PDB file of C-alpha atoms in Angstrom:
ATOM      1  CA  MET G   1      44.854 -20.212   3.780  1.00 46.00           C
ATOM      2  CA  LEU G   2      41.820 -20.687   6.390  1.00 48.00           C
ATOM      3  CA  SER G   3      42.744 -22.861   9.158  1.00 49.00           C
ATOM      4  CA  ASP G   4      40.536 -25.906  10.001  1.00 46.00           C
ATOM      5  CA  THR G   5      39.303 -24.162  13.004  1.00 47.00           C
ATOM      6  CA  ALA G   6      38.368 -20.974  10.908  1.00 46.00           C
ATOM      7  CA  ILE G   7      36.457 -23.078   8.226  1.00 46.00           C
ATOM      8  CA  LEU G   8      34.777 -25.212  10.743  1.00 47.00           C
ATOM      9  CA  ALA G   9      33.307 -22.157  12.077  1.00 48.00           C
ATOM     10  CA  PHE G  10      31.529 -21.432   8.285  1.00 59.00           C
ATOM     11  CA  GLN G  11      29.813 -24.619   8.421  1.00 74.00           C
ATOM     12  CA  PHE G  12      26.140 -24.641   8.829  1.00 82.00           C
ATOM     13  CA  THR G  13      24.521 -27.476  10.948  1.00 91.00           C
ATOM     14  CA  SER G  14      20.747 -27.394  11.932  1.00 92.00           C
ATOM     15  CA  PRO G  15      19.726 -27.836  15.927  1.00 90.00           C
ATOM     16  CA  GLY G  16      16.318 -29.198  14.381  1.00 88.00           C
ATOM     17  CA  PRO G  17      13.205 -27.797  13.638  1.00 88.00           C
ATOM     18  CA  ILE G  18      11.562 -27.727  17.095  1.00 88.00           C
ATOM     19  CA  LEU G  19      12.351 -24.888  19.586  1.00 91.00           C
ATOM     20  CA  VAL G  20      10.401 -25.916  22.165  1.00 91.00           C
ATOM     21  CA  ASP G  21       8.905 -29.536  22.455  1.00 85.00           C
ATOM     22  CA  TRP G  22       7.123 -29.975  26.096  1.00 87.00           C
ATOM     23  CA  GLY G  23       4.216 -32.435  26.298  1.00 81.00           C
ATOM     24  CA  PRO G  24       1.236 -30.763  24.221  1.00 84.00           C
ATOM     25  CA  ILE G  25       3.146 -27.731  23.396  1.00 88.00           C
ATOM     26  CA  VAL G  26       5.097 -27.572  20.786  1.00 87.00           C
ATOM     27  CA  ILE G  27       6.855 -24.141  19.045  1.00 90.00           C
ATOM     28  CA  ARG G  28       8.789 -24.973  15.672  1.00 89.00           C
ATOM     29  CA  TRP G  29      11.269 -22.263  14.267  1.00 92.00           C
ATOM     30  CA  TYR G  30       9.550 -22.310  11.400  1.00 88.00           C
ATOM     31  CA  GLY G  31       6.402 -21.122  13.013  1.00 89.00           C
ATOM     32  CA  LEU G  32       8.011 -18.710  14.800  1.00 94.00           C
ATOM     33  CA  LEU G  33       9.984 -17.558  12.136  1.00 94.00           C
ATOM     34  CA  ILE G  34       6.675 -16.682  10.213  1.00 92.00           C
ATOM     35  CA  ALA G  35       5.411 -14.932  12.913  1.00 93.00           C
ATOM     36  CA  SER G  36       8.176 -12.389  13.894  1.00 96.00           C
ATOM     37  CA  ALA G  37       8.228 -12.070   9.916  1.00 96.00           C
ATOM     38  CA  VAL G  38       4.598 -10.759   9.905  1.00 95.00           C
ATOM     39  CA  LEU G  39       4.942  -8.808  13.046  1.00 96.00           C
ATOM     40  CA  ILE G  40       7.722  -7.085  11.833  1.00 97.00           C
ATOM     41  CA  GLY G  41       6.404  -6.465   8.470  1.00 97.00           C
ATOM     42  CA  ALA G  42       3.358  -5.239   9.746  1.00 96.00           C
ATOM     43  CA  THR G  43       5.076  -2.620  11.836  1.00 97.00           C
ATOM     44  CA  LEU G  44       7.455  -1.505   9.284  1.00 98.00           C
ATOM     45  CA  SER G  45       4.674  -1.020   6.636  1.00 98.00           C
ATOM     46  CA  GLN G  46       2.717   0.993   9.244  1.00 98.00           C
ATOM     47  CA  SER G  47       5.909   3.270   9.895  1.00 97.00           C
ATOM     48  CA  LEU G  48       6.348   3.795   5.877  1.00 98.00           C
ATOM     49  CA  ALA G  49       2.633   4.606   5.812  1.00 97.00           C
ATOM     50  CA  ALA G  50       2.617   7.211   8.154  1.00 97.00           C
ATOM     51  CA  ARG G  51       5.858   8.744   6.459  1.00 96.00           C
ATOM     52  CA  ARG G  52       3.817   8.677   3.100  1.00 95.00           C
ATOM     53  CA  ARG G  53       0.891  10.406   5.110  1.00 94.00           C
ATOM     54  CA  VAL G  54      -1.197   7.103   4.413  1.00 96.00           C
ATOM     55  CA  ASP G  55      -3.384   6.090   7.315  1.00 96.00           C
ATOM     56  CA  PRO G  56      -1.239   3.343   9.270  1.00 97.00           C
ATOM     57  CA  ASP G  57      -4.525   1.320  10.249  1.00 96.00           C
ATOM     58  CA  LEU G  58      -4.889   0.971   6.395  1.00 97.00           C
ATOM     59  CA  LEU G  59      -1.774  -1.048   6.356  1.00 97.00           C
ATOM     60  CA  SER G  60      -2.890  -2.846   9.714  1.00 95.00           C
ATOM     61  CA  ASP G  61      -5.946  -3.867   8.357  1.00 97.00           C
ATOM     62  CA  LEU G  62      -4.386  -5.356   4.961  1.00 97.00           C
ATOM     63  CA  ALA G  63      -1.540  -7.360   6.847  1.00 96.00           C
ATOM     64  CA  VAL G  64      -4.471  -9.388   8.244  1.00 96.00           C
ATOM     65  CA  TRP G  65      -5.693 -10.108   4.717  1.00 97.00           C
ATOM     66  CA  LEU G  66      -2.558 -10.863   3.351  1.00 97.00           C
ATOM     67  CA  VAL G  67      -1.657 -13.230   6.329  1.00 94.00           C
ATOM     68  CA  ILE G  68      -5.189 -15.064   5.653  1.00 95.00           C
ATOM     69  CA  ALA G  69      -4.735 -15.183   2.026  1.00 96.00           C
ATOM     70  CA  ALA G  70      -0.669 -15.739   1.660  1.00 93.00           C
ATOM     71  CA  ILE G  71      -0.029 -18.327   3.732  1.00 89.00           C
ATOM     72  CA  PRO G  72      -2.805 -20.910   2.299  1.00 92.00           C
ATOM     73  CA  SER G  73      -1.761 -19.978  -1.060  1.00 95.00           C
ATOM     74  CA  ALA G  74       1.908 -20.625  -0.440  1.00 92.00           C
ATOM     75  CA  ARG G  75       0.983 -24.350   0.525  1.00 91.00           C
ATOM     76  CA  LEU G  76      -1.464 -24.984  -2.110  1.00 92.00           C
ATOM     77  CA  TYR G  77       0.943 -23.623  -4.636  1.00 93.00           C
ATOM     78  CA  TYR G  78       3.458 -26.218  -3.186  1.00 91.00           C
ATOM     79  CA  VAL G  79       0.838 -28.990  -2.689  1.00 91.00           C
ATOM     80  CA  LEU G  80      -0.304 -28.795  -6.344  1.00 89.00           C
ATOM     81  CA  PHE G  81       3.000 -28.825  -7.590  1.00 88.00           C
ATOM     82  CA  GLN G  82       3.725 -32.259  -5.467  1.00 87.00           C
ATOM     83  CA  TRP G  83       0.514 -33.662  -5.960  1.00 86.00           C
ATOM     84  CA  GLN G  84       1.644 -36.861  -6.612  1.00 82.00           C
ATOM     85  CA  ASP G  85       3.188 -37.097  -2.982  1.00 80.00           C
ATOM     86  CA  TYR G  86       0.224 -35.791  -1.209  1.00 87.00           C
ATOM     87  CA  ALA G  87      -2.223 -37.797  -3.028  1.00 83.00           C
ATOM     88  CA  GLN G  88      -0.705 -40.698  -1.229  1.00 83.00           C
ATOM     89  CA  GLN G  89      -0.936 -38.534   2.284  1.00 83.00           C
ATOM     90  CA  PRO G  90      -3.813 -36.262   1.990  1.00 86.00           C
ATOM     91  CA  GLN G  91      -3.688 -35.795   5.989  1.00 83.00           C
ATOM     92  CA  LYS G  92      -0.033 -34.088   5.131  1.00 83.00           C
ATOM     93  CA  ILE G  93      -1.727 -31.244   3.403  1.00 85.00           C
ATOM     94  CA  ILE G  94      -2.551 -29.290   6.183  1.00 82.00           C
ATOM     95  CA  ALA G  95       0.756 -29.936   7.546  1.00 77.00           C
ATOM     96  CA  ILE G  96       2.343 -26.583   7.223  1.00 74.00           C
ATOM     97  CA  TRP G  97       4.308 -26.815  10.417  1.00 65.00           C
ATOM     98  CA  GLU G  98       6.552 -29.846   8.697  1.00 66.00           C
ATOM     99  CA  GLY G  99       7.423 -27.168   5.750  1.00 64.00           C
ATOM    100  CA  GLY G 100       6.536 -26.988   2.477  1.00 77.00           C
ATOM    101  CA  ILE G 101       5.223 -23.709   1.195  1.00 83.00           C
ATOM    102  CA  ALA G 102       6.439 -21.486  -2.140  1.00 91.00           C
ATOM    103  CA  ILE G 103       6.764 -17.807  -1.536  1.00 93.00           C
ATOM    104  CA  HIS G 104       5.485 -17.376  -5.397  1.00 95.00           C
ATOM    105  CA  GLY G 105       2.060 -18.852  -4.336  1.00 95.00           C
ATOM    106  CA  ALA G 106       1.788 -16.500  -1.227  1.00 95.00           C
ATOM    107  CA  ILE G 107       2.708 -13.412  -3.734  1.00 96.00           C
ATOM    108  CA  LEU G 108       0.268 -14.438  -5.896  1.00 96.00           C
ATOM    109  CA  GLY G 109      -2.424 -14.917  -3.274  1.00 97.00           C
ATOM    110  CA  GLY G 110      -1.321 -11.911  -1.648  1.00 97.00           C
ATOM    111  CA  VAL G 111      -1.746  -9.402  -4.862  1.00 97.00           C
ATOM    112  CA  ILE G 112      -5.196 -11.086  -5.117  1.00 97.00           C
ATOM    113  CA  ALA G 113      -6.168 -10.552  -1.853  1.00 97.00           C
ATOM    114  CA  SER G 114      -4.443  -6.529  -1.972  1.00 97.00           C
ATOM    115  CA  LEU G 115      -6.539  -5.907  -5.223  1.00 97.00           C
ATOM    116  CA  ILE G 116      -9.776  -6.837  -3.536  1.00 98.00           C
ATOM    117  CA  PHE G 117      -8.716  -4.916  -0.295  1.00 98.00           C
ATOM    118  CA  ALA G 118      -7.946  -2.104  -2.463  1.00 97.00           C
ATOM    119  CA  LYS G 119     -11.193  -1.904  -3.880  1.00 96.00           C
ATOM    120  CA  LEU G 120     -13.269  -2.343  -1.245  1.00 97.00           C
ATOM    121  CA  LYS G 121     -11.311   0.358   0.893  1.00 96.00           C
ATOM    122  CA  ARG G 122     -11.144   2.637  -2.410  1.00 95.00           C
ATOM    123  CA  ALA G 123      -7.668   2.890  -2.057  1.00 96.00           C
ATOM    124  CA  SER G 124      -4.369   2.712  -4.548  1.00 96.00           C
ATOM    125  CA  PHE G 125      -3.158  -0.982  -5.003  1.00 97.00           C
ATOM    126  CA  TRP G 126       0.300   0.377  -6.232  1.00 97.00           C
ATOM    127  CA  GLN G 127       0.498   2.664  -3.317  1.00 97.00           C
ATOM    128  CA  LEU G 128      -0.260  -0.312  -1.059  1.00 98.00           C
ATOM    129  CA  ALA G 129       1.913  -2.336  -3.086  1.00 98.00           C
ATOM    130  CA  ASP G 130       4.995   0.004  -2.414  1.00 98.00           C
ATOM    131  CA  LEU G 131       4.645   0.421   1.459  1.00 98.00           C
ATOM    132  CA  VAL G 132       4.262  -3.725   1.567  1.00 98.00           C
ATOM    133  CA  ALA G 133       7.141  -4.536  -0.659  1.00 98.00           C
ATOM    134  CA  PRO G 134      10.272  -3.419   1.757  1.00 98.00           C
ATOM    135  CA  SER G 135       8.382  -5.698   4.544  1.00 98.00           C
ATOM    136  CA  LEU G 136       7.684  -8.387   2.302  1.00 97.00           C
ATOM    137  CA  ILE G 137      11.319  -8.632   1.237  1.00 98.00           C
ATOM    138  CA  LEU G 138      12.553  -8.363   4.760  1.00 98.00           C
ATOM    139  CA  GLY G 139       9.914 -11.121   5.771  1.00 96.00           C
ATOM    140  CA  GLN G 140      11.134 -13.269   3.202  1.00 97.00           C
ATOM    141  CA  ALA G 141      14.612 -12.773   4.149  1.00 98.00           C
ATOM    142  CA  ILE G 142      13.673 -13.616   7.553  1.00 97.00           C
ATOM    143  CA  GLY G 143      11.529 -16.522   6.623  1.00 93.00           C
ATOM    144  CA  ARG G 144      14.343 -18.506   4.947  1.00 94.00           C
ATOM    145  CA  TRP G 145      15.655 -19.214   7.993  1.00 95.00           C
ATOM    146  CA  GLY G 146      13.022 -21.685   8.736  1.00 92.00           C
ATOM    147  CA  ASN G 147      14.505 -23.504   5.754  1.00 92.00           C
ATOM    148  CA  PHE G 148      17.561 -23.906   7.923  1.00 94.00           C
ATOM    149  CA  PHE G 149      16.234 -25.039  10.986  1.00 93.00           C
ATOM    150  CA  ASN G 150      13.957 -27.770   8.875  1.00 89.00           C
ATOM    151  CA  SER G 151      16.955 -28.928   6.556  1.00 91.00           C
ATOM    152  CA  GLU G 152      15.290 -28.312   3.652  1.00 90.00           C
ATOM    153  CA  ALA G 153      15.433 -26.684   0.382  1.00 90.00           C
ATOM    154  CA  PHE G 154      19.443 -26.343   0.116  1.00 94.00           C
ATOM    155  CA  GLY G 155      21.455 -26.921  -3.031  1.00 95.00           C
ATOM    156  CA  ALA G 156      23.567 -29.168  -4.674  1.00 95.00           C
ATOM    157  CA  PRO G 157      26.860 -30.831  -2.975  1.00 96.00           C
ATOM    158  CA  THR G 158      29.769 -28.771  -2.462  1.00 95.00           C
ATOM    159  CA  ASP G 159      33.015 -28.395  -0.462  1.00 93.00           C
ATOM    160  CA  LEU G 160      33.102 -24.361  -0.059  1.00 93.00           C
ATOM    161  CA  PRO G 161      33.757 -23.123   3.593  1.00 90.00           C
ATOM    162  CA  TRP G 162      30.608 -22.094   4.148  1.00 92.00           C
ATOM    163  CA  LYS G 163      28.613 -25.644   3.418  1.00 93.00           C
ATOM    164  CA  LEU G 164      25.607 -26.738   4.843  1.00 95.00           C
ATOM    165  CA  PHE G 165      25.410 -30.301   6.539  1.00 95.00           C
ATOM    166  CA  ILE G 166      22.431 -32.230   6.037  1.00 94.00           C
ATOM    167  CA  PRO G 167      21.811 -35.196   8.184  1.00 91.00           C
ATOM    168  CA  ARG G 168      20.349 -38.390   6.466  1.00 88.00           C
ATOM    169  CA  ASP G 169      17.431 -38.316   8.169  1.00 81.00           C
ATOM    170  CA  VAL G 170      16.384 -36.718  11.607  1.00 77.00           C
ATOM    171  CA  VAL G 171      14.125 -37.982  14.329  1.00 71.00           C
ATOM    172  CA  GLU G 172      10.785 -35.786  15.177  1.00 70.00           C
ATOM    173  CA  ARG G 173       8.846 -36.857  18.292  1.00 66.00           C
ATOM    174  CA  GLY G 174       9.425 -40.520  17.141  1.00 65.00           C
ATOM    175  CA  ARG G 175       9.245 -40.425  13.419  1.00 72.00           C
ATOM    176  CA  GLN G 176      12.357 -40.864  11.362  1.00 74.00           C
ATOM    177  CA  ILE G 177      12.325 -38.448   8.317  1.00 78.00           C
ATOM    178  CA  ALA G 178      14.593 -38.217   5.503  1.00 80.00           C
ATOM    179  CA  ARG G 179      16.426 -35.248   4.552  1.00 86.00           C
ATOM    180  CA  ARG G 180      19.238 -36.102   1.779  1.00 91.00           C
ATOM    181  CA  PRO G 181      17.774 -36.182  -1.387  1.00 88.00           C
ATOM    182  CA  PRO G 182      17.426 -39.656  -3.707  1.00 87.00           C
ATOM    183  CA  GLY G 183      21.091 -40.372  -4.825  1.00 88.00           C
ATOM    184  CA  PHE G 184      22.726 -38.169  -2.500  1.00 91.00           C
ATOM    185  CA  GLU G 185      22.155 -40.390   0.687  1.00 90.00           C
ATOM    186  CA  THR G 186      26.153 -40.637   1.421  1.00 93.00           C
ATOM    187  CA  VAL G 187      26.400 -36.879   0.525  1.00 95.00           C
ATOM    188  CA  GLU G 188      26.902 -34.761   3.648  1.00 94.00           C
ATOM    189  CA  TYR G 189      27.700 -31.099   2.579  1.00 95.00           C
ATOM    190  CA  TYR G 190      25.679 -28.888   0.219  1.00 96.00           C
ATOM    191  CA  HIS G 191      24.963 -25.453  -1.049  1.00 96.00           C
ATOM    192  CA  PRO G 192      23.056 -23.046   1.826  1.00 96.00           C
ATOM    193  CA  THR G 193      20.892 -21.653  -0.664  1.00 97.00           C
ATOM    194  CA  PHE G 194      18.664 -20.522   2.393  1.00 96.00           C
ATOM    195  CA  LEU G 195      21.595 -18.093   3.085  1.00 96.00           C
ATOM    196  CA  TYR G 196      22.133 -17.002  -0.334  1.00 97.00           C
ATOM    197  CA  GLU G 197      18.468 -15.842  -0.875  1.00 97.00           C
ATOM    198  CA  SER G 198      18.069 -14.511   2.772  1.00 98.00           C
ATOM    199  CA  LEU G 199      21.430 -12.355   2.190  1.00 98.00           C
ATOM    200  CA  TRP G 200      20.305 -11.454  -1.578  1.00 98.00           C
ATOM    201  CA  ASN G 201      16.663 -10.346  -0.251  1.00 98.00           C
ATOM    202  CA  LEU G 202      18.498  -8.172   2.795  1.00 98.00           C
ATOM    203  CA  MET G 203      20.209  -6.442  -0.018  1.00 98.00           C
ATOM    204  CA  VAL G 204      17.020  -5.885  -2.239  1.00 98.00           C
ATOM    205  CA  PHE G 205      15.538  -4.343   1.200  1.00 98.00           C
ATOM    206  CA  GLY G 206      18.120  -1.802   1.537  1.00 98.00           C
ATOM    207  CA  VAL G 207      17.902  -0.906  -2.176  1.00 98.00           C
ATOM    208  CA  LEU G 208      13.922  -0.231  -1.293  1.00 98.00           C
ATOM    209  CA  MET G 209      14.263   1.372   1.699  1.00 98.00           C
ATOM    210  CA  THR G 210      17.085   3.545  -0.183  1.00 97.00           C
ATOM    211  CA  LEU G 211      14.574   4.973  -2.645  1.00 97.00           C
ATOM    212  CA  PHE G 212      11.875   5.280  -0.445  1.00 97.00           C
ATOM    213  CA  PHE G 213      13.696   7.641   1.966  1.00 97.00           C
ATOM    214  CA  ARG G 214      15.555   9.040  -1.209  1.00 96.00           C
ATOM    215  CA  ASP G 215      11.677   9.478  -2.555  1.00 96.00           C
ATOM    216  CA  LEU G 216      10.787  11.343   0.436  1.00 94.00           C
ATOM    217  CA  ARG G 217      13.397  13.843   0.073  1.00 93.00           C
ATOM    218  CA  GLY G 218      12.228  14.516  -3.449  1.00 90.00           C
ATOM    219  CA  ASN G 219      15.929  12.865  -4.965  1.00 85.00           C
ATOM    220  CA  PRO G 220      14.271  11.267  -7.092  1.00 85.00           C
ATOM    221  CA  ARG G 221      10.250  11.353  -6.848  1.00 90.00           C
ATOM    222  CA  LEU G 222       9.109   8.078  -7.446  1.00 95.00           C
ATOM    223  CA  LYS G 223       5.968   7.310  -9.296  1.00 96.00           C
ATOM    224  CA  VAL G 224       3.192   5.053  -7.774  1.00 96.00           C
ATOM    225  CA  GLY G 225       4.257   1.506  -8.560  1.00 97.00           C
ATOM    226  CA  THR G 226       7.959   2.386  -8.406  1.00 98.00           C
ATOM    227  CA  LEU G 227       8.953   0.052  -5.258  1.00 98.00           C
ATOM    228  CA  PHE G 228       6.620  -3.275  -5.629  1.00 98.00           C
ATOM    229  CA  LEU G 229       8.295  -3.190  -9.347  1.00 98.00           C
ATOM    230  CA  VAL G 230      11.795  -2.827  -8.259  1.00 98.00           C
ATOM    231  CA  TYR G 231      11.028  -5.322  -5.622  1.00 98.00           C
ATOM    232  CA  LEU G 232       9.728  -7.700  -8.401  1.00 98.00           C
ATOM    233  CA  ILE G 233      12.793  -7.487 -10.286  1.00 98.00           C
ATOM    234  CA  GLY G 234      15.252  -7.607  -7.655  1.00 98.00           C
ATOM    235  CA  TYR G 235      13.943 -10.605  -5.732  1.00 98.00           C
ATOM    236  CA  SER G 236      13.310 -12.056  -9.133  1.00 98.00           C
ATOM    237  CA  SER G 237      16.878 -11.626 -10.101  1.00 98.00           C
ATOM    238  CA  GLY G 238      18.116 -13.228  -7.340  1.00 97.00           C
ATOM    239  CA  ARG G 239      15.951 -15.889  -7.218  1.00 97.00           C
ATOM    240  CA  VAL G 240      16.741 -17.181 -11.185  1.00 97.00           C
ATOM    241  CA  TRP G 241      20.184 -17.768 -10.396  1.00 95.00           C
ATOM    242  CA  ILE G 242      19.661 -19.630  -6.777  1.00 97.00           C
ATOM    243  CA  GLU G 243      17.188 -21.764  -7.902  1.00 96.00           C
ATOM    244  CA  GLY G 244      19.719 -23.155 -10.430  1.00 94.00           C
ATOM    245  CA  LEU G 245      21.556 -24.479  -7.461  1.00 95.00           C
ATOM    246  CA  ARG G 246      18.575 -26.616  -5.423  1.00 93.00           C
ATOM    247  CA  THR G 247      17.953 -30.307  -5.803  1.00 88.00           C
ATOM    248  CA  ASP G 248      14.313 -29.713  -4.676  1.00 87.00           C
ATOM    249  CA  SER G 249      13.243 -27.344  -7.148  1.00 89.00           C
ATOM    250  CA  LEU G 250       9.523 -27.751  -7.983  1.00 89.00           C
ATOM    251  CA  MET G 251       8.897 -28.580 -11.752  1.00 87.00           C
ATOM    252  CA  LEU G 252       7.175 -27.587 -14.747  1.00 85.00           C
ATOM    253  CA  GLY G 253       7.655 -30.333 -17.036  1.00 81.00           C
ATOM    254  CA  PRO G 254      11.174 -30.215 -17.845  1.00 85.00           C
ATOM    255  CA  LEU G 255      11.691 -26.462 -16.201  1.00 90.00           C
ATOM    256  CA  ARG G 256      12.198 -24.937 -13.201  1.00 94.00           C
ATOM    257  CA  ALA G 257       8.718 -23.540 -11.900  1.00 94.00           C
ATOM    258  CA  ALA G 258      10.365 -20.945  -9.698  1.00 95.00           C
ATOM    259  CA  GLN G 259      13.138 -19.723 -12.359  1.00 96.00           C
ATOM    260  CA  MET G 260      10.384 -19.401 -14.990  1.00 96.00           C
ATOM    261  CA  VAL G 261       8.031 -17.393 -12.519  1.00 96.00           C
ATOM    262  CA  SER G 262      11.053 -15.206 -11.748  1.00 97.00           C
ATOM    263  CA  LEU G 263      11.667 -14.744 -15.523  1.00 97.00           C
ATOM    264  CA  ALA G 264       7.857 -13.578 -15.717  1.00 97.00           C
ATOM    265  CA  GLY G 265       8.272 -11.263 -12.511  1.00 97.00           C
ATOM    266  CA  ILE G 266      11.477  -9.447 -14.119  1.00 98.00           C
ATOM    267  CA  ALA G 267       9.758  -8.761 -17.277  1.00 98.00           C
ATOM    268  CA  ILE G 268       6.619  -7.630 -15.668  1.00 98.00           C
ATOM    269  CA  GLY G 269       8.694  -5.287 -13.370  1.00 98.00           C
ATOM    270  CA  THR G 270      10.853  -4.026 -16.451  1.00 98.00           C
ATOM    271  CA  ILE G 271       7.862  -3.305 -18.662  1.00 98.00           C
ATOM    272  CA  GLY G 272       5.871  -1.607 -15.616  1.00 98.00           C
ATOM    273  CA  LEU G 273       9.119   0.737 -15.319  1.00 98.00           C
ATOM    274  CA  VAL G 274       9.148   1.457 -18.837  1.00 98.00           C
ATOM    275  CA  TRP G 275       5.535   2.226 -18.815  1.00 97.00           C
ATOM    276  CA  LEU G 276       6.009   4.847 -15.796  1.00 97.00           C
ATOM    277  CA  TYR G 277       9.299   6.407 -16.963  1.00 97.00           C
ATOM    278  CA  GLY G 278       9.706   5.676 -20.399  1.00 96.00           C
ATOM    279  CA  LEU G 279       5.834   6.324 -21.349  1.00 96.00           C
ATOM    280  CA  ARG G 280       5.219   8.613 -18.626  1.00 95.00           C
ATOM    281  CA  ARG G 281       2.279   7.243 -17.815  1.00 96.00           C
ATOM    282  CA  SER G 282       0.455   5.848 -14.299  1.00 94.00           C
ATOM    283  CA  LEU G 283       0.090   2.621 -14.022  1.00 96.00           C
ATOM    284  CA  PRO G 284      -3.870   0.848 -14.184  1.00 95.00           C
ATOM    285  CA  ASP G 285      -5.176   0.879 -11.120  1.00 95.00           C
ATOM    286  CA  VAL G 286      -8.442  -0.054  -8.772  1.00 91.00           C
ATOM    287  CA  VAL G 287      -8.847   3.712  -8.156  1.00 86.00           C
ATOM    288  CA  PRO G 288      -7.679   6.897  -9.549  1.00 73.00           C
ATOM    289  CA  ASP G 289      -4.081   7.707  -9.031  1.00 58.00           C
ATOM    290  CA  PRO G 290      -4.124   9.196  -5.267  1.00 49.00           C
ATOM    291  CA  ASN G 291      -1.193  11.089  -5.478  1.00 51.00           C
ATOM    292  CA  ALA G 292      -0.685  13.176  -8.379  1.00 45.00           C
ATOM    293  CA  ALA G 293       2.828  14.523  -7.099  1.00 42.00           C
ATOM    294  CA  HIS G 294       3.856  11.178  -8.079  1.00 46.00           C
ATOM    295  CA  SER G 295       2.790  10.760 -11.715  1.00 43.00           C
ATOM    296  CA  GLU G 296       3.204  12.950 -14.795  1.00 42.00           C
ATOM    297  CA  PRO G 297       0.085  13.090 -17.285  1.00 36.00           C
ATOM    298  CA  SER G 298       0.806  11.156 -20.799  1.00 35.00           C
ATOM    299  CA  ARG G 299       1.838  13.261 -23.835  1.00 32.00           C
TER     300      ARG G 299
END
């Protein structure tokens, strides 16, 4: 049996969304975490590129494209699903610092930007995607903690030892903002789904890095596109069950949008791996396969 002190130690309580509030200078945890994720991710991708004998500067240039495309896409995706709210307060559409971005929108925007970038640079999209995949899932693991500081994206009520305390409302720079969902105003503790997803993403990151370094040793030798497809399956599998705990899911009619998109991601990843290893064919790309050693001719 856990003592009361030990149980309290597992409870999560956000210190608030703002790290520094000094006159006109405001630094939010959410922005700091996103910036950190981008910096760490870009550095990691360059390091992985060098190990695969790909120009690291190519990944540096791609990182700029991804930031420019992914963050607005993540916001647009969220706003479209919450349009009834934002139509009443259109000035809130650009208030990304208050939270309200969707990772599936970021992934979609990033994929489109990467396809265009690869075409212009005459580089393999799938090779770039493989090098970015570990950074992407690591960045998601870091970014999820922004939800903790914002007291958002939590799950259903719970009394588990690692429960998350959500205040009824918070006062932010003179504004009172409700945090608990309608109908749960008197409920204090909820599932810390941000933590579940962060830990799940770290596990997927470990799998991708293990596959990457085993590939370098040639045991097994991976085909181009494998890491990104494994990322799709791994991340999406976790998101399906974690999303089921959420109280604030973006809805597509009666269905949770994130679950439907995640199921599509699992299907795409599975079909891609069957294409690579079952049919022994290369994935369609914007340029011919740049690494024949990673592919086998179709028979």
